[in-house]
mmCIF file of C-alpha atoms and ligand atoms in Angstrom:
data_model
loop_
_atom_site.group_PDB
_atom_site.id
_atom_site.type_symbol
_atom_site.label_atom_id
_atom_site.label_comp_id
_atom_site.label_asym_id
_atom_site.label_seq_id
_atom_site.Cartn_x
_atom_site.Cartn_y
_atom_site.Cartn_z
ATOM 1 C CA MET A 1 11.618 93.620 206.373
ATOM 2 C CA GLY A 2 13.612 93.494 209.406
ATOM 3 C CA LYS A 3 17.074 92.131 209.342
ATOM 4 C CA THR A 4 18.206 89.418 211.982
ATOM 5 C CA SER A 5 20.157 91.531 214.678
ATOM 6 C CA ALA A 6 23.361 90.147 216.074
ATOM 7 C CA VAL A 7 22.468 91.726 219.258
ATOM 8 C CA ILE A 8 20.809 89.022 221.462
ATOM 9 C CA ARG A 9 19.499 90.983 224.423
ATOM 10 C CA LEU A 10 19.839 93.491 227.146
ATOM 11 C CA GLY A 11 22.456 92.029 229.298
ATOM 12 C CA TYR A 12 23.023 94.431 232.208
ATOM 13 C CA VAL A 13 22.004 97.790 233.543
ATOM 14 C CA HIS A 14 24.514 99.876 235.473
ATOM 15 C CA LEU A 15 22.722 102.254 237.695
ATOM 16 C CA ARG A 16 23.589 105.010 240.273
ATOM 17 C CA VAL A 17 21.774 104.978 243.628
ATOM 18 C CA THR A 18 22.020 107.504 246.448
ATOM 19 C CA ASP A 19 22.320 104.851 249.209
ATOM 20 C CA LEU A 20 23.810 101.380 248.769
ATOM 21 C CA GLU A 21 22.228 99.511 251.697
ATOM 22 C CA ASP A 22 18.684 100.825 250.838
ATOM 23 C CA ALA A 23 19.268 99.679 247.124
ATOM 24 C CA ARG A 24 20.404 96.274 248.479
ATOM 25 C CA ASN A 25 17.229 95.987 250.389
ATOM 26 C CA HIS A 26 15.067 97.030 247.588
ATOM 27 C CA TYR A 27 16.662 95.031 244.817
ATOM 28 C CA SER A 28 17.362 91.883 247.003
ATOM 29 C CA ASN A 29 14.767 91.585 249.432
ATOM 30 C CA THR A 30 11.681 93.359 247.804
ATOM 31 C CA LEU A 31 12.538 92.256 244.271
ATOM 32 C CA GLY A 32 14.179 88.961 245.167
ATOM 33 C CA MET A 33 17.659 89.454 243.210
ATOM 34 C CA GLU A 34 20.590 87.830 244.577
ATOM 35 C CA VAL A 35 23.778 89.728 245.335
ATOM 36 C CA VAL A 36 26.439 87.847 243.485
ATOM 37 C CA HIS A 37 29.553 90.144 244.180
ATOM 38 C CA GLU A 38 30.245 93.433 246.093
ATOM 39 C CA GLU A 39 32.991 95.814 246.242
ATOM 40 C CA PRO A 40 33.051 99.067 248.365
ATOM 41 C CA GLY A 41 30.290 101.321 247.005
ATOM 42 C CA LYS A 42 29.066 98.761 244.421
ATOM 43 C CA LEU A 43 26.993 95.656 244.189
ATOM 44 C CA TRP A 44 26.346 93.172 241.526
ATOM 45 C CA LEU A 45 22.927 91.288 241.177
ATOM 46 C CA LYS A 46 21.216 88.730 239.225
ATOM 47 C CA CYS A 47 17.637 87.390 238.961
ATOM 48 C CA TRP A 48 16.711 83.485 239.493
ATOM 49 C CA ASP A 49 16.106 82.695 235.652
ATOM 50 C CA GLU A 50 19.147 84.482 234.173
ATOM 51 C CA TRP A 51 22.294 82.472 233.456
ATOM 52 C CA ASP A 52 25.043 84.901 233.085
ATOM 53 C CA HIS A 53 26.856 86.367 236.236
ATOM 54 C CA HIS A 54 24.913 89.555 236.613
ATOM 55 C CA SER A 55 22.245 91.781 235.168
ATOM 56 C CA LEU A 56 22.548 94.836 237.356
ATOM 57 C CA VAL A 57 25.231 96.770 238.836
ATOM 58 C CA LEU A 58 24.595 99.404 241.506
ATOM 59 C CA GLU A 59 26.847 102.176 242.204
ATOM 60 C CA GLU A 60 26.666 104.419 245.295
ATOM 61 C CA GLY A 61 26.630 108.013 244.505
ATOM 62 C CA GLY A 62 23.717 109.949 242.811
ATOM 63 C CA VAL A 63 20.983 108.785 240.772
ATOM 64 C CA GLY A 64 20.360 107.467 237.142
ATOM 65 C CA LEU A 65 21.856 105.286 234.184
ATOM 66 C CA ILE A 66 25.656 104.955 233.910
ATOM 67 C CA LYS A 67 25.163 102.411 231.028
ATOM 68 C CA ALA A 68 23.581 99.606 229.481
ATOM 69 C CA GLY A 69 25.165 96.504 228.172
ATOM 70 C CA TYR A 70 23.817 94.363 225.223
ATOM 71 C CA LYS A 71 25.160 90.939 224.615
ATOM 72 C CA VAL A 72 26.012 90.155 220.981
ATOM 73 C CA GLU A 73 26.739 86.924 219.040
ATOM 74 C CA ASP A 74 30.441 87.169 218.304
ATOM 75 C CA THR A 75 33.414 89.244 217.855
ATOM 76 C CA GLU A 76 32.831 89.707 214.095
ATOM 77 C CA ALA A 77 29.652 91.420 214.884
ATOM 78 C CA LEU A 78 31.235 93.363 217.641
ATOM 79 C CA ALA A 79 33.709 94.728 214.996
ATOM 80 C CA ASP A 80 30.912 95.187 212.543
ATOM 81 C CA PHE A 81 28.782 97.154 214.999
ATOM 82 C CA GLU A 82 31.862 99.300 215.812
ATOM 83 C CA HIS A 83 32.633 100.300 212.377
ATOM 84 C CA ARG A 84 29.037 101.094 211.490
ATOM 85 C CA SER A 85 28.704 103.266 214.559
ATOM 86 C CA GLN A 86 31.652 105.188 213.481
ATOM 87 C CA GLN A 87 30.371 105.499 209.982
ATOM 88 C CA PHE A 88 27.067 106.888 211.609
ATOM 89 C CA GLY A 89 29.224 109.315 213.364
ATOM 90 C CA ALA A 90 28.947 108.059 216.760
ATOM 91 C CA THR A 91 31.676 107.994 219.321
ATOM 92 C CA THR A 92 33.125 104.499 220.081
ATOM 93 C CA GLY A 93 35.848 102.901 222.332
ATOM 94 C CA ARG A 94 36.934 99.518 223.209
ATOM 95 C CA PHE A 95 37.123 97.942 226.679
ATOM 96 C CA SER A 96 38.960 95.032 227.861
ATOM 97 C CA ALA A 97 38.078 91.758 229.683
ATOM 98 C CA GLY A 98 37.703 92.425 233.376
ATOM 99 C CA GLU A 99 37.184 96.168 233.120
ATOM 100 C CA ASN A 100 33.507 95.184 233.861
ATOM 101 C CA HIS A 101 33.680 92.534 236.440
ATOM 102 C CA LYS A 102 33.042 88.993 234.752
ATOM 103 C CA VAL A 103 32.625 90.695 231.391
ATOM 104 C CA GLY A 104 34.692 90.108 228.444
ATOM 105 C CA ASP A 105 35.965 92.491 225.718
ATOM 106 C CA GLY A 106 33.703 94.950 224.225
ATOM 107 C CA VAL A 107 32.938 98.021 222.242
ATOM 108 C CA ARG A 108 31.521 100.953 224.052
ATOM 109 C CA ILE A 109 29.280 103.368 221.956
ATOM 110 C CA THR A 110 28.036 106.870 223.023
ATOM 111 C CA LEU A 111 24.669 107.111 221.216
ATOM 112 C CA PRO A 112 23.886 110.586 219.668
ATOM 113 C CA SER A 113 21.462 110.755 222.570
ATOM 114 C CA GLU A 114 24.367 110.742 225.114
ATOM 115 C CA HIS A 115 23.392 107.192 226.573
ATOM 116 C CA THR A 116 26.312 104.870 226.931
ATOM 117 C CA LEU A 117 25.761 101.398 225.294
ATOM 118 C CA GLU A 118 28.206 98.638 225.726
ATOM 119 C CA LEU A 119 28.337 95.574 223.390
ATOM 120 C CA TYR A 120 29.981 92.432 224.664
ATOM 121 C CA THR A 121 30.066 88.912 223.656
ATOM 122 C CA ASP A 122 31.047 87.075 226.974
ATOM 123 C CA MET A 123 30.005 87.132 230.520
ATOM 124 C CA GLU A 124 30.889 84.468 233.023
ATOM 125 C CA PHE A 125 28.254 81.836 232.878
ATOM 126 C CA VAL A 126 26.778 80.558 236.178
ATOM 127 C CA GLY A 127 23.360 79.104 235.233
ATOM 128 C CA THR A 128 19.927 79.832 236.359
ATOM 129 C CA ASP A 129 18.615 78.834 240.063
ATOM 130 C CA THR A 130 16.673 75.808 238.708
ATOM 131 C CA GLY A 131 19.508 74.529 236.476
ATOM 132 C CA ALA A 132 19.312 73.176 233.011
ATOM 133 C CA ILE A 133 18.712 69.475 233.689
ATOM 134 C CA ASN A 134 15.126 68.454 234.546
ATOM 135 C CA PRO A 135 14.493 72.017 236.095
ATOM 136 C CA GLU A 136 11.732 72.842 238.395
ATOM 137 C CA ALA A 137 9.193 75.636 237.290
ATOM 138 C CA TRP A 138 10.644 78.053 239.797
ATOM 139 C CA PRO A 139 12.822 78.081 242.826
ATOM 140 C CA ARG A 140 11.227 77.333 246.244
ATOM 141 C CA ASN A 141 13.381 79.857 248.051
ATOM 142 C CA ALA A 142 12.612 82.928 245.985
ATOM 143 C CA ARG A 143 12.476 86.124 247.927
ATOM 144 C CA GLY A 144 9.868 88.939 247.476
ATOM 145 C CA VAL A 145 8.529 89.610 244.111
ATOM 146 C CA GLY A 146 10.921 86.966 242.590
ATOM 147 C CA THR A 147 11.671 88.621 239.340
ATOM 148 C CA HIS A 148 12.589 86.386 236.572
ATOM 149 C CA TRP A 149 14.970 88.634 234.478
ATOM 150 C CA ILE A 150 15.802 92.069 233.314
ATOM 151 C CA ASP A 151 13.904 92.488 230.196
ATOM 152 C CA HIS A 152 14.228 96.000 228.510
ATOM 153 C CA ALA A 153 15.025 99.557 229.237
ATOM 154 C CA LEU A 154 13.369 102.813 228.136
ATOM 155 C CA ILE A 155 15.481 105.839 227.747
ATOM 156 C CA SER A 156 14.692 109.428 226.820
ATOM 157 C CA VAL A 157 16.128 111.116 223.855
ATOM 158 C CA ASP A 158 16.084 114.490 222.420
ATOM 159 C CA ASP A 159 15.941 113.402 218.747
ATOM 160 C CA PRO A 160 13.686 110.294 218.336
ATOM 161 C CA PRO A 161 14.117 109.897 214.556
ATOM 162 C CA LEU A 162 17.829 110.047 214.715
ATOM 163 C CA ILE A 163 17.916 107.476 217.520
ATOM 164 C CA GLU A 164 15.526 105.144 215.685
ATOM 165 C CA ARG A 165 17.716 105.494 212.443
ATOM 166 C CA PHE A 166 20.838 104.663 214.606
ATOM 167 C CA MET A 167 19.110 101.631 216.199
ATOM 168 C CA THR A 168 17.853 100.355 212.720
ATOM 169 C CA GLU A 169 20.764 101.139 210.496
ATOM 170 C CA VAL A 170 23.600 100.269 212.965
ATOM 171 C CA LEU A 171 22.356 97.641 215.238
ATOM 172 C CA ASP A 172 19.488 96.180 213.215
ATOM 173 C CA PHE A 173 16.763 96.624 215.556
ATOM 174 C CA GLN A 174 13.368 96.950 214.177
ATOM 175 C CA PRO A 175 10.560 99.078 215.618
ATOM 176 C CA ALA A 176 7.546 96.971 216.830
ATOM 177 C CA GLU A 177 5.526 99.948 217.865
ATOM 178 C CA ARG A 178 5.822 103.683 217.518
ATOM 179 C CA ALA A 179 4.382 106.870 218.832
ATOM 180 C CA ILE A 180 3.882 109.619 215.959
ATOM 181 C CA GLU A 181 2.395 113.002 216.206
ATOM 182 C CA SER A 182 -0.605 112.059 213.813
ATOM 183 C CA ILE A 183 -1.084 110.172 210.571
ATOM 184 C CA GLU A 184 -0.768 113.356 208.595
ATOM 185 C CA HIS A 185 2.306 114.589 210.533
ATOM 186 C CA PRO A 186 4.035 111.308 211.268
ATOM 187 C CA ASN A 187 6.891 112.989 213.383
ATOM 188 C CA LEU A 188 8.297 110.361 215.770
ATOM 189 C CA ILE A 189 7.812 110.845 219.456
ATOM 190 C CA GLY A 190 8.897 107.253 220.558
ATOM 191 C CA SER A 191 9.833 103.920 219.329
ATOM 192 C CA TRP A 192 9.682 100.469 220.888
ATOM 193 C CA MET A 193 12.447 98.451 219.011
ATOM 194 C CA SER A 194 13.194 94.678 219.118
ATOM 195 C CA CYS A 195 16.406 92.830 218.273
ATOM 196 C CA GLY A 196 14.618 89.381 218.513
ATOM 197 C CA GLU A 197 11.253 88.373 218.885
ATOM 198 C CA SER A 198 10.114 90.359 222.021
ATOM 199 C CA PRO A 199 8.310 93.282 221.566
ATOM 200 C CA HIS A 200 10.891 95.815 222.793
ATOM 201 C CA ASP A 201 14.607 95.248 224.004
ATOM 202 C CA LEU A 202 15.226 98.938 223.874
ATOM 203 C CA ALA A 203 12.631 101.770 223.820
ATOM 204 C CA PHE A 204 12.908 105.368 223.792
ATOM 205 C CA ILE A 205 10.564 108.443 223.998
ATOM 206 C CA LYS A 206 11.166 112.144 223.479
ATOM 207 C CA GLY A 207 12.700 113.805 226.522
ATOM 208 C CA PRO A 208 16.073 115.015 227.943
ATOM 209 C CA ASN A 209 19.175 113.168 226.401
ATOM 210 C CA GLY A 210 21.124 110.883 228.441
ATOM 211 C CA LYS A 211 18.352 109.898 230.847
ATOM 212 C CA LEU A 212 16.587 106.668 232.009
ATOM 213 C CA HIS A 213 12.925 106.246 232.139
ATOM 214 C CA HIS A 214 12.769 102.908 233.545
ATOM 215 C CA PHE A 215 14.076 99.290 233.151
ATOM 216 C CA ALA A 216 11.845 96.573 233.543
ATOM 217 C CA TYR A 217 11.667 92.876 234.959
ATOM 218 C CA HIS A 218 9.789 90.116 233.529
ATOM 219 C CA LEU A 219 7.181 88.387 235.622
ATOM 220 C CA GLU A 220 5.193 85.277 234.641
ATOM 221 C CA ASP A 221 1.733 86.603 234.484
ATOM 222 C CA TRP A 222 -0.911 89.073 235.775
ATOM 223 C CA GLY A 223 -1.415 86.989 238.970
ATOM 224 C CA ALA A 224 2.320 87.721 239.619
ATOM 225 C CA ILE A 225 1.965 91.378 238.842
ATOM 226 C CA LEU A 226 -0.861 91.798 241.377
ATOM 227 C CA ARG A 227 1.300 89.685 243.909
ATOM 228 C CA ALA A 228 3.972 92.163 243.165
ATOM 229 C CA GLY A 229 1.775 95.182 243.979
ATOM 230 C CA ASP A 230 0.892 93.528 247.297
ATOM 231 C CA ILE A 231 4.640 93.226 248.289
ATOM 232 C CA PHE A 232 5.145 97.005 247.214
ATOM 233 C CA SER A 233 2.572 97.827 249.838
ATOM 234 C CA MET A 234 4.135 95.663 252.451
ATOM 235 C CA ASP A 235 7.582 97.022 251.801
ATOM 236 C CA ASP A 236 6.340 100.618 251.421
ATOM 237 C CA VAL A 237 7.743 100.988 247.750
ATOM 238 C CA PRO A 238 6.448 104.202 246.001
ATOM 239 C CA VAL A 239 4.254 103.037 243.140
ATOM 240 C CA ASP A 240 3.972 105.126 240.077
ATOM 241 C CA ILE A 241 1.092 103.549 238.398
ATOM 242 C CA GLY A 242 -0.653 100.036 238.181
ATOM 243 C CA PRO A 243 -1.382 97.280 238.271
ATOM 244 C CA THR A 244 -2.690 97.945 234.771
ATOM 245 C CA ARG A 245 -2.125 97.155 230.929
ATOM 246 C CA HIS A 246 -0.042 99.023 228.487
ATOM 247 C CA GLY A 247 -1.830 99.389 224.941
ATOM 248 C CA ILE A 248 1.687 99.354 223.649
ATOM 249 C CA THR A 249 3.191 95.743 223.563
ATOM 250 C CA ARG A 250 -0.182 94.579 225.598
ATOM 251 C CA GLY A 251 1.873 94.059 228.630
ATOM 252 C CA THR A 252 0.629 94.254 232.244
ATOM 253 C CA THR A 253 2.609 96.427 234.388
ATOM 254 C CA ILE A 254 3.406 98.357 237.597
ATOM 255 C CA TYR A 255 5.788 101.217 237.409
ATOM 256 C CA PHE A 256 7.425 101.800 240.869
ATOM 257 C CA PHE A 257 10.636 103.508 242.299
ATOM 258 C CA ASP A 258 13.696 102.207 243.895
ATOM 259 C CA PRO A 259 14.834 104.336 246.990
ATOM 260 C CA ALA A 260 17.120 106.483 245.017
ATOM 261 C CA GLY A 261 14.101 107.564 242.752
ATOM 262 C CA ASN A 262 15.138 105.410 239.724
ATOM 263 C CA ARG A 263 11.861 103.864 238.062
ATOM 264 C CA ASN A 264 11.471 100.194 237.818
ATOM 265 C CA GLU A 265 8.894 98.234 235.997
ATOM 266 C CA VAL A 266 7.430 94.749 236.691
ATOM 267 C CA PHE A 267 6.122 93.325 233.375
ATOM 268 C CA ALA A 268 4.151 90.274 232.255
ATOM 269 C CA GLY A 269 2.405 89.092 229.100
ATOM 270 C CA LEU A 270 4.689 89.535 226.042
ATOM 271 C CA GLY A 271 1.597 90.275 223.904
ATOM 272 C CA TYR A 272 3.103 88.907 220.705
ATOM 273 C CA ARG A 273 6.101 87.886 219.067
ATOM 274 C CA VAL A 274 8.126 90.190 216.647
ATOM 275 C CA HIS A 275 8.840 87.996 213.579
ATOM 276 C CA ARG A 276 10.940 89.750 210.793
ATOM 277 C CA ASP A 277 7.863 90.436 208.718
ATOM 278 C CA PHE A 278 6.138 91.943 211.778
ATOM 279 C CA PRO A 279 4.057 95.133 210.558
ATOM 280 C CA THR A 280 5.132 97.972 212.709
ATOM 281 C CA ILE A 281 2.110 99.383 214.936
ATOM 282 C CA ASN A 282 1.747 103.190 215.250
ATOM 283 C CA TRP A 283 0.059 105.114 217.892
ATOM 284 C CA THR A 284 -1.084 108.629 217.293
ATOM 285 C CA ALA A 285 -0.377 111.362 219.832
ATOM 286 C CA ASP A 286 -4.174 111.705 220.573
ATOM 287 C CA GLN A 287 -4.357 108.210 221.650
ATOM 288 C CA LEU A 288 -0.863 107.817 223.180
ATOM 289 C CA ALA A 289 -2.154 107.877 226.917
ATOM 290 C CA LYS A 290 -4.306 104.901 225.843
ATOM 291 C CA GLY A 291 -1.235 103.259 224.473
ATOM 292 C CA ILE A 292 0.643 103.820 227.536
ATOM 293 C CA PHE A 293 -2.000 103.236 230.235
ATOM 294 C CA TYR A 294 -4.691 101.133 228.435
ATOM 295 C CA HIS A 295 -7.406 101.506 231.182
ATOM 296 C CA ALA A 296 -6.742 104.936 232.665
ATOM 297 C CA ARG A 297 -6.281 106.378 229.276
ATOM 298 C CA GLU A 298 -4.409 109.488 230.859
ATOM 299 C CA LEU A 299 -0.797 109.949 231.693
ATOM 300 C CA ASN A 300 0.091 110.742 235.270
ATOM 301 C CA GLU A 301 2.255 113.608 236.146
ATOM 302 C CA ALA A 302 5.255 111.517 237.188
ATOM 303 C CA PHE A 303 5.416 109.534 233.869
ATOM 304 C CA THR A 304 6.144 112.411 231.652
ATOM 305 C CA SER A 305 8.235 114.334 234.118
ATOM 306 C CA VAL A 306 10.387 111.951 236.100
ATOM 307 C CA PHE A 307 13.574 110.788 234.282
ATOM 308 C CA THR A 308 16.839 109.915 236.089
HETATM 309 FE FE1 FE2 B 1 8.520 99.003 230.053
#
């Protein structure tokens, strides 16, 4: 049975983009995030239903993931995760308040997959756009897609069993769903891992170390997914696949690309809750395409080849 993790959720994604103004237009006008801070070559953004200062940092120069931040409960949990990471053999470091704009002290972990994960306890609280007293259902002035919050990230790793072990043994995540070679040869290909009740807070599939497959925004429902697809056509956003449904997590989805080529997802329909006694679901490789794209039942070329 899974342990309760002291990791609360994905807090921020820090991303490289080739052109900051193109990225501003995509994330702010098309997706509807608000630019909350800027410095030369960098932008900080948040979604309307997020209460901390930001959830996305964009940095001009290249493409791909610089790091991802996960918020944890308290400083005791931070120290515990730091210690357990070191015992596992991962490289760790400390960062101080202010090193990340509006973020407090934290622990930086280099995963065995070469991804940088930052754990922190505090980010400046600003509140959601609808507030916490008698809130309206949604903000009337939302732009574009009107993404609610950044929900999860999917990264690529060369050694899936090692990373699943790290996430389980060090950070107390539990696998909600897994992709394996076959029942007879259960070699791990990918894992969708949860630190709370959401089907996945961090997922990974077999691929090159250090790379990002996508990060995803939560939307309300299938209608909102369809409307997002309409806006992507209006704004000439390259769509990878969808609107469709994932077998894995049962989420409805569109994969699309930002102007730099980083893959984004809009995602609705949290298919179930991951309680601590949730029995892990396994997908065998022969049915994996159905697990990923439930209707088409085949993987497109980009899905398996584009990592940034
Ligand atoms: Fe996703």
